[in-house]
Amino acid sequence: MVDQAGADIKMNALDRSGNRNTRDSFYLGMSIFSLVIVLVGFSRSFYLQDYSGLPELPVHLIVHGTVLTAWFFLACLQPALVWNRKTPLHRQMGIAGVIIAVAVIITGVWTVVMRDAANIDEYPARAAGNLASLFMFLFCVALGVYFRRQPAHHKRLMMMASIPVLAPALDRFARISPLNELFGKLLYWFPAPAEIAFATVAFLALLVLVVIHDLVHERRVHPGTVWGLVAIFIMSPATTAMIVATGGWLAFVKWVA
């Protein structure tokens, strides 16, 4: 009993000393990194599209891009609120997060349908890859909401939800000259163009970084991280390819398009 009381006092002292915020800074840092990649990666093709000389974007891409931008900004705001101990506001903003997450899924499926409808019979794998990131995002957000009363689970799952939908931004980021040439040389061993290689390797590296963070600070892989990894790998492109290959999906795409 005395030992347990001493442990509780020690933990409270650690919280007051700021170590809790030092640990939370990882999630804030990951969110800021993701937002920077999005803003830089899509700067030419989306945010500064009017000045880039590129063709005008269709409505579905404008809507989807706007919604995703809102998600990544909110993903930075939420850990920042926790950092500043504004937990009540963080919880209130969580409602907005759920609404934006639903909008990400709806506009994401809309984008997949509109982009791939013309070639869906010939290239179902393309739709599978696009849908995979959306399903990974959906499962992680759903788990994050389910574990909302367990902060250690919640913050990991919500942060991990952003990693799959970051892939297109990573792809665009790697196309920036001279980064494209640099990544091509560094990832020469990867059997794909430089931008795809970078997006794939960066995606996996971010997941590994989450695991390493757990091992350093928790001396184990936290159950919240395990849940996120399971959700991500279950909804891999191989799984979504089976969904896309069904007659029901093809009929849905043709009906919507």
C-alpha positions as a Markdown table, in Angstrom:
| # | Residue | x | y | z |
|---|---|---|---|---|
| 1 | Met | 0.0 | 0.0 | 0.0 |
| 2 | Val | 2.8 | 2.4 | 0.9 |
| 3 | Asp | 4.7 | 1.5 | -2.2 |
| 4 | Gln | 1.7 | 2.1 | -4.4 |
| 5 | Ala | 1.1 | 5.5 | -2.7 |
| 6 | Gly | 4.7 | 6.4 | -3.3 |
| 7 | Ala | 4.4 | 5.5 | -7.0 |
| 8 | Asp | 1.3 | 7.6 | -7.4 |
| 9 | Ile | 3.0 | 10.6 | -5.8 |
| 10 | Lys | 6.0 | 10.1 | -8.1 |
| 11 | Met | 3.7 | 9.9 | -11.2 |
| 12 | Asn | 2.0 | 13.1 | -10.1 |
| 13 | Ala | 5.3 | 14.9 | -9.7 |
| 14 | Leu | 6.4 | 13.8 | -13.1 |
| 15 | Asp | 3.2 | 15.2 | -14.6 |
| 16 | Arg | 3.7 | 18.5 | -12.9 |
| 17 | Ser | 7.3 | 18.7 | -14.0 |
| 18 | Gly | 6.3 | 18.7 | -17.6 |
| 19 | Asn | 7.4 | 15.2 | -18.6 |
| 20 | Arg | 3.9 | 14.4 | -19.7 |
| 21 | Asn | 4.0 | 17.3 | -22.2 |
| 22 | Thr | 7.4 | 16.2 | -23.4 |
| 23 | Arg | 5.9 | 12.8 | -24.2 |
| 24 | Asp | 2.8 | 14.4 | -25.8 |
| 25 | Ser | 5.1 | 16.5 | -28.0 |
| 26 | Phe | 5.6 | 13.5 | -30.2 |
| 27 | Tyr | 2.0 | 13.5 | -31.4 |
| 28 | Leu | 2.0 | 17.2 | -31.9 |
| 29 | Gly | 5.3 | 16.9 | -33.8 |
| 30 | Met | 3.9 | 14.2 | -36.0 |
| 31 | Ser | 0.8 | 16.2 | -36.8 |
| 32 | Ile | 2.8 | 19.3 | -37.7 |
| 33 | Phe | 5.0 | 17.2 | -39.9 |
| 34 | Ser | 2.0 | 15.8 | -41.7 |
| 35 | Leu | 0.4 | 19.2 | -42.2 |
| 36 | Val | 3.7 | 20.6 | -43.7 |
| 37 | Ile | 3.9 | 17.6 | -46.1 |
| 38 | Val | 0.3 | 18.3 | -47.2 |
| 39 | Leu | 0.8 | 22.0 | -47.7 |
| 40 | Val | 4.1 | 21.6 | -49.6 |
| 41 | Gly | 3.1 | 18.5 | -51.5 |
| 42 | Phe | -0.2 | 20.0 | -52.8 |
| 43 | Ser | 1.0 | 23.6 | -53.1 |
| 44 | Arg | 1.3 | 23.6 | -56.8 |
| 45 | Ser | -1.5 | 21.3 | -57.8 |
| 46 | Phe | -4.1 | 22.5 | -55.2 |
| 47 | Tyr | -3.4 | 25.5 | -53.0 |
| 48 | Leu | -1.6 | 27.6 | -55.6 |
| 49 | Gln | -3.3 | 25.9 | -58.6 |
| 50 | Asp | -4.5 | 29.3 | -59.9 |
| 51 | Tyr | -0.9 | 30.4 | -60.3 |
| 52 | Ser | 0.6 | 27.2 | -61.6 |
| 53 | Gly | -0.9 | 27.2 | -65.1 |
| 54 | Leu | -2.5 | 23.8 | -64.5 |
| 55 | Pro | -6.0 | 23.0 | -65.7 |
| 56 | Glu | -8.9 | 23.9 | -63.4 |
| 57 | Leu | -9.7 | 21.3 | -60.8 |
| 58 | Pro | -13.0 | 19.4 | -60.9 |
| 59 | Val | -15.4 | 20.1 | -58.1 |
| 60 | His | -14.9 | 16.7 | -56.4 |
| 61 | Leu | -11.2 | 17.3 | -56.0 |
| 62 | Ile | -11.7 | 20.8 | -54.7 |
| 63 | Val | -14.2 | 19.6 | -52.1 |
| 64 | His | -12.1 | 16.6 | -51.1 |
| 65 | Gly | -8.9 | 18.6 | -50.9 |
| 66 | Thr | -10.6 | 21.2 | -48.7 |
| 67 | Val | -12.0 | 18.6 | -46.3 |
| 68 | Leu | -8.7 | 16.9 | -46.0 |
| 69 | Thr | -6.9 | 20.2 | -45.3 |
| 70 | Ala | -9.4 | 20.8 | -42.5 |
| 71 | Trp | -8.6 | 17.4 | -41.1 |
| 72 | Phe | -4.9 | 17.9 | -41.0 |
| 73 | Phe | -5.3 | 21.4 | -39.4 |
| 74 | Leu | -7.6 | 19.9 | -36.8 |
| 75 | Ala | -5.1 | 17.0 | -36.3 |
| 76 | Cys | -2.6 | 19.7 | -35.3 |
| 77 | Leu | -5.0 | 21.7 | -33.1 |
| 78 | Gln | -6.1 | 18.8 | -31.0 |
| 79 | Pro | -2.7 | 17.7 | -29.6 |
| 80 | Ala | -1.8 | 21.4 | -29.2 |
| 81 | Leu | -4.9 | 21.8 | -27.0 |
| 82 | Val | -3.8 | 18.8 | -24.9 |
| 83 | Trp | -0.3 | 20.3 | -24.7 |
| 84 | Asn | -1.8 | 23.5 | -23.3 |
| 85 | Arg | -4.0 | 21.5 | -20.9 |
| 86 | Lys | -7.2 | 22.7 | -22.6 |
| 87 | Thr | -8.8 | 19.3 | -22.4 |
| 88 | Pro | -12.5 | 20.4 | -22.3 |
| 89 | Leu | -12.0 | 22.4 | -25.6 |
| 90 | His | -10.2 | 19.4 | -27.0 |
| 91 | Arg | -13.2 | 17.2 | -26.3 |
| 92 | Gln | -15.6 | 19.7 | -27.8 |
| 93 | Met | -13.5 | 19.9 | -31.0 |
| 94 | Gly | -13.7 | 16.2 | -31.1 |
| 95 | Ile | -17.2 | 16.5 | -32.4 |
| 96 | Ala | -16.0 | 18.6 | -35.3 |
| 97 | Gly | -13.3 | 15.9 | -35.9 |
| 98 | Val | -15.9 | 13.2 | -36.3 |
| 99 | Ile | -17.9 | 15.3 | -38.7 |
| 100 | Ile | -14.8 | 16.1 | -40.8 |
| 101 | Ala | -13.7 | 12.4 | -40.7 |
| 102 | Val | -17.1 | 11.4 | -42.2 |
| 103 | Ala | -16.7 | 14.1 | -44.8 |
| 104 | Val | -13.2 | 12.7 | -45.7 |
| 105 | Ile | -14.7 | 9.3 | -46.3 |
| 106 | Ile | -17.6 | 10.5 | -48.4 |
| 107 | Thr | -15.6 | 12.9 | -50.5 |
| 108 | Gly | -12.8 | 10.3 | -50.8 |
| 109 | Val | -15.1 | 7.7 | -52.2 |
| 110 | Trp | -16.6 | 10.3 | -54.5 |
| 111 | Thr | -13.1 | 11.1 | -55.8 |
| 112 | Val | -12.2 | 7.5 | -56.3 |
| 113 | Val | -15.5 | 6.9 | -58.3 |
| 114 | Met | -15.1 | 10.0 | -60.4 |
| 115 | Arg | -11.4 | 9.4 | -61.1 |
| 116 | Asp | -11.5 | 5.7 | -61.8 |
| 117 | Ala | -15.0 | 5.3 | -63.3 |
| 118 | Ala | -13.7 | 5.4 | -66.9 |
| 119 | Asn | -11.2 | 2.6 | -66.4 |
| 120 | Ile | -12.7 | 0.7 | -63.5 |
| 121 | Asp | -13.1 | -2.5 | -65.5 |
| 122 | Glu | -9.5 | -2.5 | -66.7 |
| 123 | Tyr | -7.7 | -1.1 | -63.6 |
| 124 | Pro | -9.5 | -2.2 | -60.4 |
| 125 | Ala | -6.2 | -2.2 | -58.6 |
| 126 | Arg | -6.0 | 1.5 | -58.9 |
| 127 | Ala | -9.3 | 2.0 | -57.1 |
| 128 | Ala | -8.2 | -0.6 | -54.5 |
| 129 | Gly | -5.2 | 1.4 | -53.6 |
| 130 | Asn | -7.2 | 4.6 | -53.2 |
| 131 | Leu | -9.9 | 2.9 | -51.2 |
| 132 | Ala | -7.4 | 1.2 | -48.9 |
| 133 | Ser | -6.1 | 4.5 | -47.5 |
| 134 | Leu | -9.7 | 5.6 | -46.8 |
| 135 | Phe | -10.6 | 2.3 | -45.1 |
| 136 | Met | -7.4 | 2.5 | -43.0 |
| 137 | Phe | -8.4 | 6.0 | -42.0 |
| 138 | Leu | -12.0 | 5.0 | -41.2 |
| 139 | Phe | -11.0 | 2.1 | -39.0 |
| 140 | Cys | -8.4 | 4.1 | -37.0 |
| 141 | Val | -10.8 | 7.0 | -36.5 |
| 142 | Ala | -13.6 | 4.7 | -35.4 |
| 143 | Leu | -11.3 | 2.9 | -32.9 |
| 144 | Gly | -10.1 | 6.3 | -31.7 |
| 145 | Val | -13.6 | 7.4 | -31.0 |
| 146 | Tyr | -14.4 | 4.1 | -29.3 |
| 147 | Phe | -11.3 | 4.6 | -27.0 |
| 148 | Arg | -12.0 | 8.3 | -26.5 |
| 149 | Arg | -12.1 | 7.8 | -22.7 |
| 150 | Gln | -8.7 | 6.2 | -22.7 |
| 151 | Pro | -6.3 | 9.0 | -23.7 |
| 152 | Ala | -3.3 | 6.8 | -24.4 |
| 153 | His | -5.2 | 4.7 | -26.9 |
| 154 | His | -7.1 | 7.6 | -28.3 |
| 155 | Lys | -4.1 | 9.9 | -29.2 |
| 156 | Arg | -2.3 | 7.0 | -30.9 |
| 157 | Leu | -5.2 | 5.9 | -33.0 |
| 158 | Met | -6.2 | 9.5 | -34.1 |
| 159 | Met | -2.6 | 10.3 | -35.0 |
| 160 | Met | -2.2 | 7.0 | -36.9 |
| 161 | Ala | -5.4 | 7.7 | -38.8 |
| 162 | Ser | -3.7 | 10.6 | -40.6 |
| 163 | Ile | -0.8 | 8.4 | -41.9 |
| 164 | Pro | -2.7 | 6.5 | -44.6 |
| 165 | Val | -4.4 | 9.6 | -46.1 |
| 166 | Leu | -1.0 | 11.3 | -46.1 |
| 167 | Ala | 0.2 | 9.0 | -48.9 |
| 168 | Pro | -1.0 | 11.2 | -51.8 |
| 169 | Ala | 0.8 | 14.2 | -50.3 |
| 170 | Leu | 4.0 | 12.2 | -49.8 |
| 171 | Asp | 3.7 | 11.2 | -53.5 |
| 172 | Arg | 3.3 | 14.9 | -54.6 |
| 173 | Phe | 6.1 | 16.0 | -52.2 |
| 174 | Ala | 8.5 | 13.5 | -53.8 |
| 175 | Arg | 7.7 | 14.9 | -57.3 |
| 176 | Ile | 9.2 | 18.3 | -56.4 |
| 177 | Ser | 12.4 | 19.0 | -58.2 |
| 178 | Pro | 15.2 | 18.3 | -57.2 |
| 179 | Leu | 13.7 | 16.0 | -54.5 |
| 180 | Asn | 12.5 | 13.6 | -57.2 |
| 181 | Glu | 16.0 | 13.1 | -58.5 |
| 182 | Leu | 17.4 | 12.7 | -54.9 |
| 183 | Phe | 14.8 | 10.2 | -53.9 |
| 184 | Gly | 15.3 | 8.3 | -57.1 |
| 185 | Lys | 19.0 | 7.9 | -56.3 |
| 186 | Leu | 18.3 | 7.0 | -52.6 |
| 187 | Leu | 15.5 | 4.5 | -53.4 |
| 188 | Tyr | 17.0 | 3.1 | -56.6 |
| 189 | Trp | 16.5 | -0.4 | -55.2 |
| 190 | Phe | 12.7 | 0.1 | -55.0 |
| 191 | Pro | 10.8 | -1.4 | -58.0 |
| 192 | Ala | 8.7 | 1.7 | -58.7 |
| 193 | Pro | 9.1 | 5.4 | -59.7 |
| 194 | Ala | 10.7 | 7.7 | -57.1 |
| 195 | Glu | 7.5 | 9.3 | -55.9 |
| 196 | Ile | 5.8 | 5.9 | -55.3 |
| 197 | Ala | 8.9 | 4.5 | -53.7 |
| 198 | Phe | 9.2 | 7.5 | -51.3 |
| 199 | Ala | 5.5 | 7.5 | -50.4 |
| 200 | Thr | 5.6 | 3.8 | -49.6 |
| 201 | Val | 8.8 | 3.9 | -47.6 |
| 202 | Ala | 7.7 | 7.0 | -45.8 |
| 203 | Phe | 4.4 | 5.5 | -44.9 |
| 204 | Leu | 6.0 | 2.4 | -43.4 |
| 205 | Ala | 8.7 | 4.6 | -41.7 |
| 206 | Leu | 6.1 | 6.7 | -39.9 |
| 207 | Leu | 4.4 | 3.5 | -38.6 |
| 208 | Val | 7.8 | 2.2 | -37.4 |
| 209 | Leu | 8.5 | 5.6 | -35.8 |
| 210 | Val | 5.3 | 5.2 | -33.7 |
| 211 | Val | 6.4 | 1.7 | -32.6 |
| 212 | Ile | 9.9 | 3.0 | -31.7 |
| 213 | His | 8.3 | 5.9 | -29.7 |
| 214 | Asp | 6.3 | 3.3 | -27.7 |
| 215 | Leu | 9.4 | 1.1 | -27.1 |
| 216 | Val | 11.4 | 4.1 | -25.9 |
| 217 | His | 8.8 | 5.6 | -23.6 |
| 218 | Glu | 6.6 | 2.6 | -22.7 |
| 219 | Arg | 9.1 | -0.2 | -22.9 |
| 220 | Arg | 6.5 | -2.0 | -25.0 |
| 221 | Val | 4.3 | -1.5 | -28.0 |
| 222 | His | 1.2 | 0.2 | -26.6 |
| 223 | Pro | -2.1 | -1.6 | -27.2 |
| 224 | Gly | -3.5 | 1.5 | -28.9 |
| 225 | Thr | -0.6 | 1.3 | -31.4 |
| 226 | Val | -1.3 | -2.4 | -31.9 |
| 227 | Trp | -5.0 | -1.7 | -32.6 |
| 228 | Gly | -3.9 | 0.9 | -35.2 |
| 229 | Leu | -1.5 | -1.4 | -36.9 |
| 230 | Val | -4.1 | -4.2 | -37.1 |
| 231 | Ala | -6.6 | -1.8 | -38.6 |
| 232 | Ile | -4.1 | -0.5 | -41.2 |
| 233 | Phe | -2.8 | -3.9 | -42.3 |
| 234 | Ile | -6.2 | -5.5 | -42.4 |
| 235 | Met | -7.4 | -2.8 | -44.8 |
| 236 | Ser | -4.4 | -3.2 | -47.1 |
| 237 | Pro | -4.7 | -2.8 | -50.9 |
| 238 | Ala | -4.9 | -6.6 | -51.1 |
| 239 | Thr | -8.1 | -6.6 | -49.0 |
| 240 | Thr | -9.7 | -3.7 | -50.8 |
| 241 | Ala | -8.8 | -5.3 | -54.2 |
| 242 | Met | -11.2 | -8.1 | -53.3 |
| 243 | Ile | -13.9 | -5.5 | -52.6 |
| 244 | Val | -13.3 | -3.6 | -55.8 |
| 245 | Ala | -13.3 | -6.8 | -57.9 |
| 246 | Thr | -16.9 | -7.6 | -56.9 |
| 247 | Gly | -19.7 | -7.0 | -59.2 |
| 248 | Gly | -21.4 | -4.9 | -56.6 |
| 249 | Trp | -18.6 | -2.3 | -56.5 |
| 250 | Leu | -18.5 | -2.1 | -60.3 |
| 251 | Ala | -22.2 | -1.5 | -60.5 |
| 252 | Phe | -22.0 | 1.1 | -57.7 |
| 253 | Val | -19.2 | 3.0 | -59.6 |
| 254 | Lys | -21.1 | 3.0 | -62.8 |
| 255 | Trp | -24.3 | 4.1 | -61.1 |
| 256 | Val | -22.7 | 7.0 | -59.3 |
| 257 | Ala | -20.7 | 8.1 | -62.3 |
